[in-house]
Amino acid sequence: VTIILSLSAIAQHENLGRSGRPPMHDRGRPTTMPPLDEKRRAKIEMFKVQFITEKLDLTKSEAELFWPVYNEAKKNIDELVKTKSADEIQFEENVLAIKKKLKTELMPILKSDERVNQALKIDREFLKAIRVEMMRRKGFRS
């Protein structure tokens, strides 16, 4: 009887009691991550727009003015990152200049220092939210 019970216990599937989750031996980080295709990129961009709009509590008229200014600044920073030189101080000064320009352009749209400062911090918050979600989906605890 002991041998039969031992064999039946060993033969049980590891996923017992954890519906919807893969067995432990199948879990973990994939060895190769698929490249970020345009569909995924567009989906992330959609979530970013939604995230920023909600965080800043943008009205429709504010959003119509905000997004062209914000996107232009992001494009300038992205170009700067692509052409980054070896001079770290100069790079940071250039990023700071873009952010200062963004701040002055956002002030008439958002109408308060608090909302403008929140808009300048929003990218880091979005990246943190994406990172937390990715870790959650991979089964890691935060």
Short mmCIF file of N, CA, C and O in Angstrom, two decimals:
data_model
loop_
_atom_site.label_atom_id
_atom_site.label_comp_id
_atom_site.label_asym_id
_atom_site.label_seq_id
_atom_site.Cartn_x
_atom_site.Cartn_y
_atom_site.Cartn_z
N VAL A 1 0.84 -1.19 0.00
CA VAL A 1 0.00 0.00 0.00
C VAL A 1 0.88 1.25 0.00
O VAL A 1 0.61 2.20 -0.72
N THR A 2 1.94 1.25 0.78
CA THR A 2 2.85 2.39 0.85
C THR A 2 3.50 2.66 -0.50
O THR A 2 3.62 3.80 -0.93
N ILE A 3 3.92 1.60 -1.15
CA ILE A 3 4.56 1.74 -2.46
C ILE A 3 3.58 2.30 -3.48
O ILE A 3 3.91 3.22 -4.25
N ILE A 4 2.36 1.82 -3.48
CA ILE A 4 1.35 2.30 -4.42
C ILE A 4 1.03 3.77 -4.16
O ILE A 4 0.94 4.57 -5.10
N LEU A 5 0.88 4.16 -2.89
CA LEU A 5 0.61 5.56 -2.56
C LEU A 5 1.79 6.46 -2.96
O LEU A 5 1.59 7.57 -3.44
N SER A 6 3.01 5.97 -2.74
CA SER A 6 4.19 6.76 -3.11
C SER A 6 4.25 6.98 -4.61
O SER A 6 4.53 8.08 -5.09
N LEU A 7 3.98 5.92 -5.37
CA LEU A 7 4.01 6.04 -6.83
C LEU A 7 2.91 6.97 -7.34
O LEU A 7 3.12 7.77 -8.25
N SER A 8 1.73 6.91 -6.75
CA SER A 8 0.65 7.78 -7.20
C SER A 8 0.93 9.23 -6.83
O SER A 8 0.57 10.15 -7.57
N ALA A 9 1.59 9.45 -5.70
CA ALA A 9 1.94 10.82 -5.30
C ALA A 9 2.99 11.40 -6.24
O ALA A 9 2.93 12.57 -6.63
N ILE A 10 3.95 10.60 -6.64
CA ILE A 10 5.00 11.04 -7.56
C ILE A 10 4.41 11.32 -8.94
O ILE A 10 4.81 12.25 -9.63
N ALA A 11 3.44 10.52 -9.33
CA ALA A 11 2.85 10.66 -10.66
C ALA A 11 1.92 11.87 -10.77
O ALA A 11 1.54 12.25 -11.87
N GLN A 12 1.56 12.49 -9.64
CA GLN A 12 0.67 13.65 -9.69
C GLN A 12 1.33 14.79 -10.43
O GLN A 12 2.53 15.01 -10.34
N HIS A 13 0.54 15.53 -11.15
CA HIS A 13 1.03 16.69 -11.91
C HIS A 13 1.46 17.78 -10.93
O HIS A 13 0.78 18.03 -9.95
N GLU A 14 2.55 18.47 -11.20
CA GLU A 14 3.05 19.53 -10.33
C GLU A 14 2.12 20.72 -10.24
O GLU A 14 2.20 21.52 -9.34
N ASN A 15 1.21 20.87 -11.17
CA ASN A 15 0.33 22.02 -11.23
C ASN A 15 -0.90 21.85 -10.35
O ASN A 15 -1.77 22.70 -10.33
N LEU A 16 -0.98 20.78 -9.60
CA LEU A 16 -2.14 20.48 -8.78
C LEU A 16 -2.44 21.64 -7.82
O LEU A 16 -1.57 22.09 -7.10
N GLY A 17 -3.67 22.13 -7.85
CA GLY A 17 -4.06 23.20 -6.95
C GLY A 17 -3.71 24.59 -7.43
O GLY A 17 -3.95 25.57 -6.75
N ARG A 18 -3.13 24.73 -8.61
CA ARG A 18 -2.75 26.05 -9.11
C ARG A 18 -3.32 26.21 -10.52
O ARG A 18 -2.59 26.24 -11.49
N SER A 19 -4.60 26.31 -10.60
CA SER A 19 -5.22 26.38 -11.92
C SER A 19 -4.80 27.65 -12.64
O SER A 19 -4.68 28.71 -12.05
N GLY A 20 -4.58 27.51 -13.92
CA GLY A 20 -4.21 28.66 -14.74
C GLY A 20 -2.74 29.02 -14.71
O GLY A 20 -2.32 29.95 -15.37
N ARG A 21 -1.95 28.35 -13.91
CA ARG A 21 -0.53 28.65 -13.83
C ARG A 21 0.26 27.47 -14.36
O ARG A 21 -0.09 26.33 -14.13
N PRO A 22 1.36 27.75 -15.03
CA PRO A 22 2.17 26.64 -15.56
C PRO A 22 2.89 25.92 -14.43
O PRO A 22 3.09 26.47 -13.36
N PRO A 23 3.28 24.68 -14.67
CA PRO A 23 4.05 23.95 -13.67
C PRO A 23 5.36 24.69 -13.38
O PRO A 23 5.86 25.44 -14.21
N MET A 24 5.91 24.47 -12.21
CA MET A 24 7.11 25.19 -11.78
C MET A 24 8.27 25.00 -12.74
O MET A 24 9.02 25.92 -13.00
N HIS A 25 8.44 23.83 -13.30
CA HIS A 25 9.60 23.60 -14.17
C HIS A 25 9.46 24.34 -15.50
O HIS A 25 10.44 24.52 -16.20
N ASP A 26 8.25 24.78 -15.87
CA ASP A 26 8.06 25.51 -17.12
C ASP A 26 8.16 27.02 -16.93
O ASP A 26 8.17 27.77 -17.89
N ARG A 27 8.17 27.47 -15.69
CA ARG A 27 8.19 28.90 -15.42
C ARG A 27 9.60 29.45 -15.46
O ARG A 27 10.57 28.73 -15.42
N GLY A 28 9.70 30.74 -15.53
CA GLY A 28 11.00 31.37 -15.52
C GLY A 28 11.14 32.30 -16.70
O GLY A 28 10.23 32.50 -17.48
N ARG A 29 12.29 32.90 -16.81
CA ARG A 29 12.54 33.86 -17.86
C ARG A 29 12.80 33.15 -19.17
O ARG A 29 13.51 32.16 -19.21
N PRO A 30 12.23 33.66 -20.23
CA PRO A 30 12.53 33.06 -21.54
C PRO A 30 13.98 33.31 -21.90
O PRO A 30 14.56 34.32 -21.53
N THR A 31 14.56 32.37 -22.62
CA THR A 31 15.96 32.52 -22.99
C THR A 31 16.14 33.60 -24.05
O THR A 31 17.17 34.26 -24.08
N THR A 32 15.16 33.79 -24.90
CA THR A 32 15.23 34.86 -25.88
C THR A 32 13.93 35.64 -25.86
O THR A 32 12.85 35.07 -25.85
N MET A 33 14.05 36.94 -25.80
CA MET A 33 12.87 37.80 -25.81
C MET A 33 12.55 38.14 -27.25
O MET A 33 13.46 38.49 -28.01
N PRO A 34 11.28 38.08 -27.64
CA PRO A 34 10.93 38.46 -29.01
C PRO A 34 11.15 39.95 -29.20
O PRO A 34 11.01 40.73 -28.26
N PRO A 35 11.50 40.37 -30.40
CA PRO A 35 11.73 41.79 -30.63
C PRO A 35 10.41 42.56 -30.49
O PRO A 35 9.33 42.01 -30.67
N LEU A 36 10.53 43.82 -30.16
CA LEU A 36 9.37 44.67 -29.97
C LEU A 36 8.86 45.09 -31.34
O LEU A 36 9.43 45.95 -32.00
N ASP A 37 7.79 44.45 -31.79
CA ASP A 37 7.25 44.76 -33.11
C ASP A 37 6.37 46.02 -33.04
O ASP A 37 6.12 46.56 -31.97
N GLU A 38 5.93 46.46 -34.20
CA GLU A 38 5.16 47.71 -34.28
C GLU A 38 3.83 47.61 -33.53
O GLU A 38 3.38 48.57 -32.94
N LYS A 39 3.22 46.42 -33.55
CA LYS A 39 1.94 46.24 -32.86
C LYS A 39 2.12 46.43 -31.35
O LYS A 39 1.34 47.12 -30.70
N ARG A 40 3.16 45.80 -30.81
CA ARG A 40 3.45 45.95 -29.38
C ARG A 40 3.83 47.39 -29.04
O ARG A 40 3.42 47.93 -28.02
N ARG A 41 4.64 47.98 -29.89
CA ARG A 41 5.07 49.36 -29.67
C ARG A 41 3.86 50.30 -29.64
O ARG A 41 3.77 51.19 -28.79
N ALA A 42 2.92 50.10 -30.57
CA ALA A 42 1.72 50.93 -30.62
C ALA A 42 0.86 50.73 -29.37
O ALA A 42 0.29 51.69 -28.84
N LYS A 43 0.80 49.49 -28.90
CA LYS A 43 0.01 49.20 -27.70
C LYS A 43 0.62 49.88 -26.48
O LYS A 43 -0.10 50.46 -25.66
N ILE A 44 1.93 49.82 -26.36
CA ILE A 44 2.61 50.48 -25.25
C ILE A 44 2.40 51.99 -25.33
O ILE A 44 2.14 52.65 -24.32
N GLU A 45 2.48 52.53 -26.54
CA GLU A 45 2.27 53.97 -26.72
C GLU A 45 0.84 54.37 -26.33
O GLU A 45 0.63 55.41 -25.72
N MET A 46 -0.13 53.52 -26.66
CA MET A 46 -1.52 53.78 -26.28
C MET A 46 -1.65 53.81 -24.75
O MET A 46 -2.30 54.69 -24.19
N PHE A 47 -1.02 52.84 -24.07
CA PHE A 47 -1.06 52.82 -22.61
C PHE A 47 -0.37 54.05 -22.03
O PHE A 47 -0.80 54.58 -21.01
N LYS A 48 0.70 54.48 -22.67
CA LYS A 48 1.42 55.66 -22.18
C LYS A 48 0.53 56.90 -22.27
O LYS A 48 0.46 57.69 -21.33
N VAL A 49 -0.15 57.07 -23.39
CA VAL A 49 -1.04 58.22 -23.56
C VAL A 49 -2.14 58.18 -22.49
O VAL A 49 -2.43 59.20 -21.85
N GLN A 50 -2.71 57.02 -22.28
CA GLN A 50 -3.76 56.87 -21.28
C GLN A 50 -3.21 57.15 -19.88
O GLN A 50 -3.83 57.88 -19.10
N PHE A 51 -2.05 56.61 -19.57
CA PHE A 51 -1.43 56.79 -18.26
C PHE A 51 -1.17 58.26 -17.98
O PHE A 51 -1.54 58.78 -16.93
N ILE A 52 -0.54 58.95 -18.94
CA ILE A 52 -0.20 60.36 -18.74
C ILE A 52 -1.46 61.22 -18.67
O ILE A 52 -1.56 62.11 -17.82
N THR A 53 -2.42 60.94 -19.52
CA THR A 53 -3.66 61.71 -19.51
C THR A 53 -4.37 61.59 -18.18
O THR A 53 -4.85 62.59 -17.62
N GLU A 54 -4.42 60.38 -17.64
CA GLU A 54 -5.07 60.17 -16.34
C GLU A 54 -4.27 60.81 -15.21
O GLU A 54 -4.85 61.44 -14.32
N LYS A 55 -2.95 60.62 -15.21
CA LYS A 55 -2.13 61.17 -14.12
C LYS A 55 -2.19 62.69 -14.07
O LYS A 55 -2.22 63.27 -12.99
N LEU A 56 -2.18 63.32 -15.25
CA LEU A 56 -2.22 64.78 -15.29
C LEU A 56 -3.65 65.32 -15.27
O LEU A 56 -3.85 66.52 -15.18
N ASP A 57 -4.62 64.42 -15.37
CA ASP A 57 -6.04 64.80 -15.40
C ASP A 57 -6.28 65.86 -16.48
O ASP A 57 -6.83 66.93 -16.21
N LEU A 58 -5.85 65.53 -17.70
CA LEU A 58 -5.96 66.46 -18.81
C LEU A 58 -7.40 66.53 -19.33
O LEU A 58 -8.05 65.50 -19.51
N THR A 59 -7.84 67.75 -19.57
CA THR A 59 -9.12 67.93 -20.26
C THR A 59 -8.87 67.72 -21.75
O THR A 59 -7.71 67.65 -22.19
N LYS A 60 -9.93 67.65 -22.52
CA LYS A 60 -9.78 67.42 -23.96
C LYS A 60 -9.00 68.57 -24.60
O LYS A 60 -8.09 68.34 -25.41
N SER A 61 -9.31 69.81 -24.22
CA SER A 61 -8.61 70.96 -24.82
C SER A 61 -7.15 71.00 -24.38
O SER A 61 -6.27 71.33 -25.17
N GLU A 62 -6.88 70.64 -23.12
CA GLU A 62 -5.49 70.59 -22.65
C GLU A 62 -4.72 69.50 -23.39
O GLU A 62 -3.56 69.70 -23.78
N ALA A 63 -5.34 68.35 -23.58
CA ALA A 63 -4.69 67.23 -24.26
C ALA A 63 -4.34 67.60 -25.70
O ALA A 63 -3.26 67.25 -26.19
N GLU A 64 -5.22 68.31 -26.38
CA GLU A 64 -4.96 68.72 -27.77
C GLU A 64 -3.75 69.64 -27.86
O GLU A 64 -3.01 69.61 -28.85
N LEU A 65 -3.52 70.43 -26.84
CA LEU A 65 -2.34 71.32 -26.82
C LEU A 65 -1.11 70.63 -26.25
O LEU A 65 0.02 70.88 -26.67
N PHE A 66 -1.32 69.75 -25.27
CA PHE A 66 -0.23 69.10 -24.56
C PHE A 66 0.55 68.13 -25.43
O PHE A 66 1.78 68.16 -25.46
N TRP A 67 -0.15 67.23 -26.14
CA TRP A 67 0.53 66.13 -26.83
C TRP A 67 1.49 66.57 -27.92
O TRP A 67 2.60 66.00 -28.01
N PRO A 68 1.18 67.56 -28.75
CA PRO A 68 2.19 67.97 -29.74
C PRO A 68 3.47 68.52 -29.08
O PRO A 68 4.58 68.21 -29.52
N VAL A 69 3.32 69.29 -28.01
CA VAL A 69 4.48 69.85 -27.31
C VAL A 69 5.29 68.73 -26.66
O VAL A 69 6.52 68.67 -26.79
N TYR A 70 4.61 67.82 -25.97
CA TYR A 70 5.27 66.71 -25.29
C TYR A 70 5.99 65.81 -26.29
O TYR A 70 7.14 65.42 -26.08
N ASN A 71 5.30 65.45 -27.37
CA ASN A 71 5.90 64.56 -28.38
C ASN A 71 7.12 65.19 -29.05
O ASN A 71 8.09 64.48 -29.35
N GLU A 72 7.08 66.47 -29.29
CA GLU A 72 8.24 67.16 -29.89
C GLU A 72 9.44 67.09 -28.95
O GLU A 72 10.56 66.81 -29.37
N ALA A 73 9.20 67.33 -27.66
CA ALA A 73 10.29 67.27 -26.68
C ALA A 73 10.85 65.84 -26.59
O ALA A 73 12.07 65.65 -26.52
N LYS A 74 9.97 64.84 -26.57
CA LYS A 74 10.42 63.45 -26.51
C LYS A 74 11.24 63.10 -27.75
O LYS A 74 12.25 62.40 -27.66
N LYS A 75 10.80 63.58 -28.91
CA LYS A 75 11.53 63.32 -30.15
C LYS A 75 12.93 63.94 -30.08
O LYS A 75 13.92 63.31 -30.46
N ASN A 76 13.02 65.16 -29.55
CA ASN A 76 14.32 65.83 -29.42
C ASN A 76 15.24 65.08 -28.46
O ASN A 76 16.43 64.93 -28.73
N ILE A 77 14.69 64.59 -27.36
CA ILE A 77 15.50 63.83 -26.40
C ILE A 77 15.94 62.50 -27.02
O ILE A 77 17.10 62.08 -26.86
N ASP A 78 15.04 61.84 -27.73
CA ASP A 78 15.40 60.57 -28.39
C ASP A 78 16.52 60.77 -29.42
O ASP A 78 17.44 59.96 -29.51
N GLU A 79 16.44 61.85 -30.20
CA GLU A 79 17.50 62.16 -31.16
C GLU A 79 18.82 62.42 -30.45
O GLU A 79 19.89 62.00 -30.91
N LEU A 80 18.74 63.11 -29.33
CA LEU A 80 19.94 63.42 -28.55
C LEU A 80 20.56 62.13 -28.01
O LEU A 80 21.79 61.97 -28.04
N VAL A 81 19.74 61.21 -27.56
CA VAL A 81 20.24 59.93 -27.05
C VAL A 81 20.93 59.15 -28.17
O VAL A 81 21.98 58.55 -27.97
N LYS A 82 20.35 59.16 -29.36
CA LYS A 82 20.93 58.43 -30.50
C LYS A 82 22.29 59.00 -30.90
O LYS A 82 23.16 58.26 -31.35
N THR A 83 22.47 60.29 -30.77
CA THR A 83 23.72 60.94 -31.18
C THR A 83 24.58 61.30 -29.97
O THR A 83 25.40 62.19 -30.05
N LYS A 84 24.39 60.58 -28.88
CA LYS A 84 25.10 60.88 -27.63
C LYS A 84 26.61 60.87 -27.83
O LYS A 84 27.17 59.92 -28.35
N SER A 85 27.23 61.93 -27.38
CA SER A 85 28.69 62.02 -27.48
C SER A 85 29.32 61.48 -26.20
O SER A 85 28.63 61.13 -25.25
N ALA A 86 30.61 61.48 -26.17
CA ALA A 86 31.34 60.96 -25.01
C ALA A 86 31.28 61.93 -23.83
O ALA A 86 31.52 61.54 -22.69
N ASP A 87 30.95 63.19 -24.09
CA ASP A 87 30.91 64.20 -23.03
C ASP A 87 29.58 64.12 -22.28
O ASP A 87 28.56 64.64 -22.72
N GLU A 88 29.60 63.46 -21.14
CA GLU A 88 28.39 63.22 -20.34
C GLU A 88 27.79 64.53 -19.82
O GLU A 88 26.57 64.68 -19.81
N ILE A 89 28.62 65.46 -19.41
CA ILE A 89 28.13 66.74 -18.89
C ILE A 89 27.38 67.50 -19.98
O ILE A 89 26.28 68.01 -19.74
N GLN A 90 27.94 67.53 -21.17
CA GLN A 90 27.28 68.23 -22.28
C GLN A 90 25.96 67.56 -22.63
O GLN A 90 24.96 68.23 -22.89
N PHE A 91 25.94 66.24 -22.61
CA PHE A 91 24.71 65.50 -22.89
C PHE A 91 23.62 65.87 -21.89
O PHE A 91 22.49 66.17 -22.26
N GLU A 92 23.97 65.85 -20.61
CA GLU A 92 22.99 66.18 -19.57
C GLU A 92 22.53 67.63 -19.67
O GLU A 92 21.36 67.93 -19.41
N GLU A 93 23.44 68.53 -20.03
CA GLU A 93 23.05 69.93 -20.22
C GLU A 93 22.07 70.07 -21.38
O GLU A 93 21.11 70.85 -21.30
N ASN A 94 22.28 69.32 -22.44
CA ASN A 94 21.36 69.37 -23.59
C ASN A 94 19.98 68.83 -23.22
O ASN A 94 18.96 69.40 -23.61
N VAL A 95 19.94 67.73 -22.46
CA VAL A 95 18.66 67.19 -22.00
C VAL A 95 17.97 68.20 -21.10
O VAL A 95 16.76 68.44 -21.22
N LEU A 96 18.73 68.82 -20.21
CA LEU A 96 18.17 69.83 -19.31
C LEU A 96 17.60 71.01 -20.10
O LEU A 96 16.52 71.51 -19.77
N ALA A 97 18.29 71.42 -21.14
CA ALA A 97 17.80 72.53 -21.97
C ALA A 97 16.47 72.17 -22.63
O ALA A 97 15.54 72.99 -22.69
N ILE A 98 16.36 70.93 -23.10
CA ILE A 98 15.09 70.48 -23.71
C ILE A 98 13.98 70.48 -22.66
O ILE A 98 12.86 70.93 -22.93
N LYS A 99 14.29 70.01 -21.46
CA LYS A 99 13.28 69.97 -20.40
C LYS A 99 12.87 71.37 -19.95
O LYS A 99 11.70 71.61 -19.65
N LYS A 100 13.82 72.29 -19.91
CA LYS A 100 13.49 73.68 -19.55
C LYS A 100 12.56 74.29 -20.60
O LYS A 100 11.60 74.98 -20.25
N LYS A 101 12.86 74.03 -21.86
CA LYS A 101 12.00 74.53 -22.94
C LYS A 101 10.61 73.91 -22.83
O LYS A 101 9.59 74.60 -22.98
N LEU A 102 10.55 72.61 -22.55
CA LEU A 102 9.28 71.92 -22.38
C LEU A 102 8.49 72.56 -21.23
O LEU A 102 7.28 72.78 -21.35
N LYS A 103 9.17 72.85 -20.14
CA LYS A 103 8.50 73.46 -18.98
C LYS A 103 7.88 74.80 -19.35
O LYS A 103 6.72 75.06 -19.00
N THR A 104 8.62 75.63 -20.06
CA THR A 104 8.07 76.94 -20.43
C THR A 104 6.91 76.80 -21.42
O THR A 104 5.95 77.58 -21.36
N GLU A 105 6.96 75.80 -22.29
CA GLU A 105 5.87 75.60 -23.26
C GLU A 105 4.64 74.97 -22.61
O GLU A 105 3.52 75.20 -23.07
N LEU A 106 4.84 74.18 -21.54
CA LEU A 106 3.71 73.54 -20.87
C LEU A 106 2.99 74.47 -19.89
O LEU A 106 1.82 74.25 -19.58
N MET A 107 3.67 75.48 -19.40
CA MET A 107 3.08 76.36 -18.39
C MET A 107 1.75 76.98 -18.84
O MET A 107 0.78 76.94 -18.09
N PRO A 108 1.66 77.54 -20.06
CA PRO A 108 0.36 78.09 -20.47
C PRO A 108 -0.72 77.02 -20.65
O PRO A 108 -1.92 77.31 -20.55
N ILE A 109 -0.32 75.79 -20.90
CA ILE A 109 -1.29 74.71 -21.13
C ILE A 109 -1.81 74.15 -19.81
O ILE A 109 -3.01 74.01 -19.61
N LEU A 110 -0.88 73.82 -18.88
CA LEU A 110 -1.26 73.16 -17.62
C LEU A 110 -1.56 74.15 -16.50
O LEU A 110 -2.17 73.77 -15.50
N LYS A 111 -1.09 75.38 -16.62
CA LYS A 111 -1.46 76.51 -15.76
C LYS A 111 -1.06 76.43 -14.28
O LYS A 111 -1.52 77.21 -13.48
N SER A 112 -0.22 75.47 -13.89
CA SER A 112 0.29 75.46 -12.52
C SER A 112 1.65 74.77 -12.49
O SER A 112 1.89 73.82 -13.25
N ASP A 113 2.50 75.26 -11.60
CA ASP A 113 3.83 74.67 -11.46
C ASP A 113 3.74 73.19 -11.06
O ASP A 113 4.53 72.38 -11.52
N GLU A 114 2.78 72.87 -10.20
CA GLU A 114 2.64 71.50 -9.74
C GLU A 114 2.35 70.54 -10.90
O GLU A 114 2.97 69.48 -11.00
N ARG A 115 1.43 70.90 -11.78
CA ARG A 115 1.08 70.03 -12.91
C ARG A 115 2.23 69.96 -13.91
O ARG A 115 2.47 68.90 -14.50
N VAL A 116 2.93 71.06 -14.12
CA VAL A 116 4.07 71.06 -15.04
C VAL A 116 5.16 70.15 -14.50
O VAL A 116 5.73 69.34 -15.24
N ASN A 117 5.47 70.26 -13.21
CA ASN A 117 6.49 69.40 -12.61
C ASN A 117 6.07 67.94 -12.66
O ASN A 117 6.89 67.05 -12.90
N GLN A 118 4.78 67.68 -12.46
CA GLN A 118 4.28 66.31 -12.58
C GLN A 118 4.46 65.80 -14.00
O GLN A 118 4.83 64.65 -14.21
N ALA A 119 4.22 66.65 -14.98
CA ALA A 119 4.39 66.26 -16.39
C ALA A 119 5.85 65.92 -16.69
O ALA A 119 6.13 65.01 -17.47
N LEU A 120 6.77 66.64 -16.05
CA LEU A 120 8.19 66.38 -16.28
C LEU A 120 8.64 65.06 -15.62
O LEU A 120 9.60 64.44 -16.08
N LYS A 121 7.96 64.63 -14.58
CA LYS A 121 8.31 63.39 -13.88
C LYS A 121 7.59 62.18 -14.44
O LYS A 121 7.91 61.04 -14.10
N ILE A 122 6.61 62.39 -15.27
CA ILE A 122 5.68 61.34 -15.67
C ILE A 122 6.35 60.18 -16.43
O ILE A 122 5.92 59.05 -16.29
N ASP A 123 7.40 60.45 -17.19
CA ASP A 123 8.08 59.37 -17.92
C ASP A 123 8.66 58.32 -16.98
O ASP A 123 8.53 57.13 -17.23
N ARG A 124 9.29 58.78 -15.91
CA ARG A 124 9.85 57.84 -14.94
C ARG A 124 8.74 57.01 -14.29
O ARG A 124 8.89 55.82 -14.08
N GLU A 125 7.62 57.67 -13.97
CA GLU A 125 6.50 56.95 -13.37
C GLU A 125 5.95 55.90 -14.33
O GLU A 125 5.61 54.79 -13.92
N PHE A 126 5.86 56.26 -15.61
CA PHE A 126 5.36 55.32 -16.60
C PHE A 126 6.30 54.13 -16.74
O PHE A 126 5.86 52.97 -16.76
N LEU A 127 7.60 54.38 -16.83
CA LEU A 127 8.57 53.30 -16.94
C LEU A 127 8.53 52.39 -15.72
O LEU A 127 8.63 51.16 -15.84
N LYS A 128 8.35 52.98 -14.54
CA LYS A 128 8.24 52.18 -13.32
C LYS A 128 6.98 51.32 -13.37
O LYS A 128 7.01 50.14 -13.02
N ALA A 129 5.87 51.89 -13.82
CA ALA A 129 4.62 51.14 -13.91
C ALA A 129 4.75 49.99 -14.91
O ALA A 129 4.27 48.88 -14.66
N ILE A 130 5.40 50.23 -16.04
CA ILE A 130 5.63 49.18 -17.05
C ILE A 130 6.50 48.07 -16.45
O ILE A 130 6.22 46.89 -16.62
N ARG A 131 7.56 48.46 -15.76
CA ARG A 131 8.47 47.48 -15.15
C ARG A 131 7.73 46.61 -14.14
O ARG A 131 7.88 45.39 -14.12
N VAL A 132 6.92 47.25 -13.29
CA VAL A 132 6.15 46.51 -12.28
C VAL A 132 5.19 45.53 -12.96
O VAL A 132 5.06 44.38 -12.55
N GLU A 133 4.52 45.98 -14.01
CA GLU A 133 3.58 45.12 -14.73
C GLU A 133 4.29 43.94 -15.38
O GLU A 133 3.80 42.81 -15.36
N MET A 134 5.45 44.20 -15.97
CA MET A 134 6.21 43.11 -16.59
C MET A 134 6.63 42.07 -15.55
O MET A 134 6.53 40.87 -15.78
N MET A 135 7.07 42.55 -14.41
CA MET A 135 7.49 41.63 -13.35
C MET A 135 6.28 40.84 -12.84
O MET A 135 6.39 39.65 -12.57
N ARG A 136 5.13 41.50 -12.72
CA ARG A 136 3.92 40.82 -12.27
C ARG A 136 3.52 39.73 -13.25
O ARG A 136 3.19 38.62 -12.85
N ARG A 137 3.61 40.04 -14.54
CA ARG A 137 3.22 39.06 -15.56
C ARG A 137 4.18 37.88 -15.62
O ARG A 137 3.80 36.79 -16.00
N LYS A 138 5.43 38.11 -15.26
CA LYS A 138 6.40 37.03 -15.27
C LYS A 138 6.36 36.22 -13.98
O LYS A 138 7.07 35.25 -13.84
N GLY A 139 5.53 36.63 -13.04
CA GLY A 139 5.36 35.87 -11.82
C GLY A 139 6.25 36.28 -10.67
O GLY A 139 6.29 35.61 -9.65
N PHE A 140 6.97 37.40 -10.83
CA PHE A 140 7.83 37.88 -9.75
C PHE A 140 7.02 38.76 -8.82
O PHE A 140 6.09 39.44 -9.24
N ARG A 141 7.37 38.78 -7.57
CA ARG A 141 6.72 39.64 -6.60
C ARG A 141 7.46 40.96 -6.52
O ARG A 141 8.67 41.00 -6.58
N SER A 142 6.71 42.04 -6.35
CA SER A 142 7.39 43.35 -6.23
C SER A 142 7.39 43.83 -4.81
O SER A 142 6.82 43.29 -3.94
#
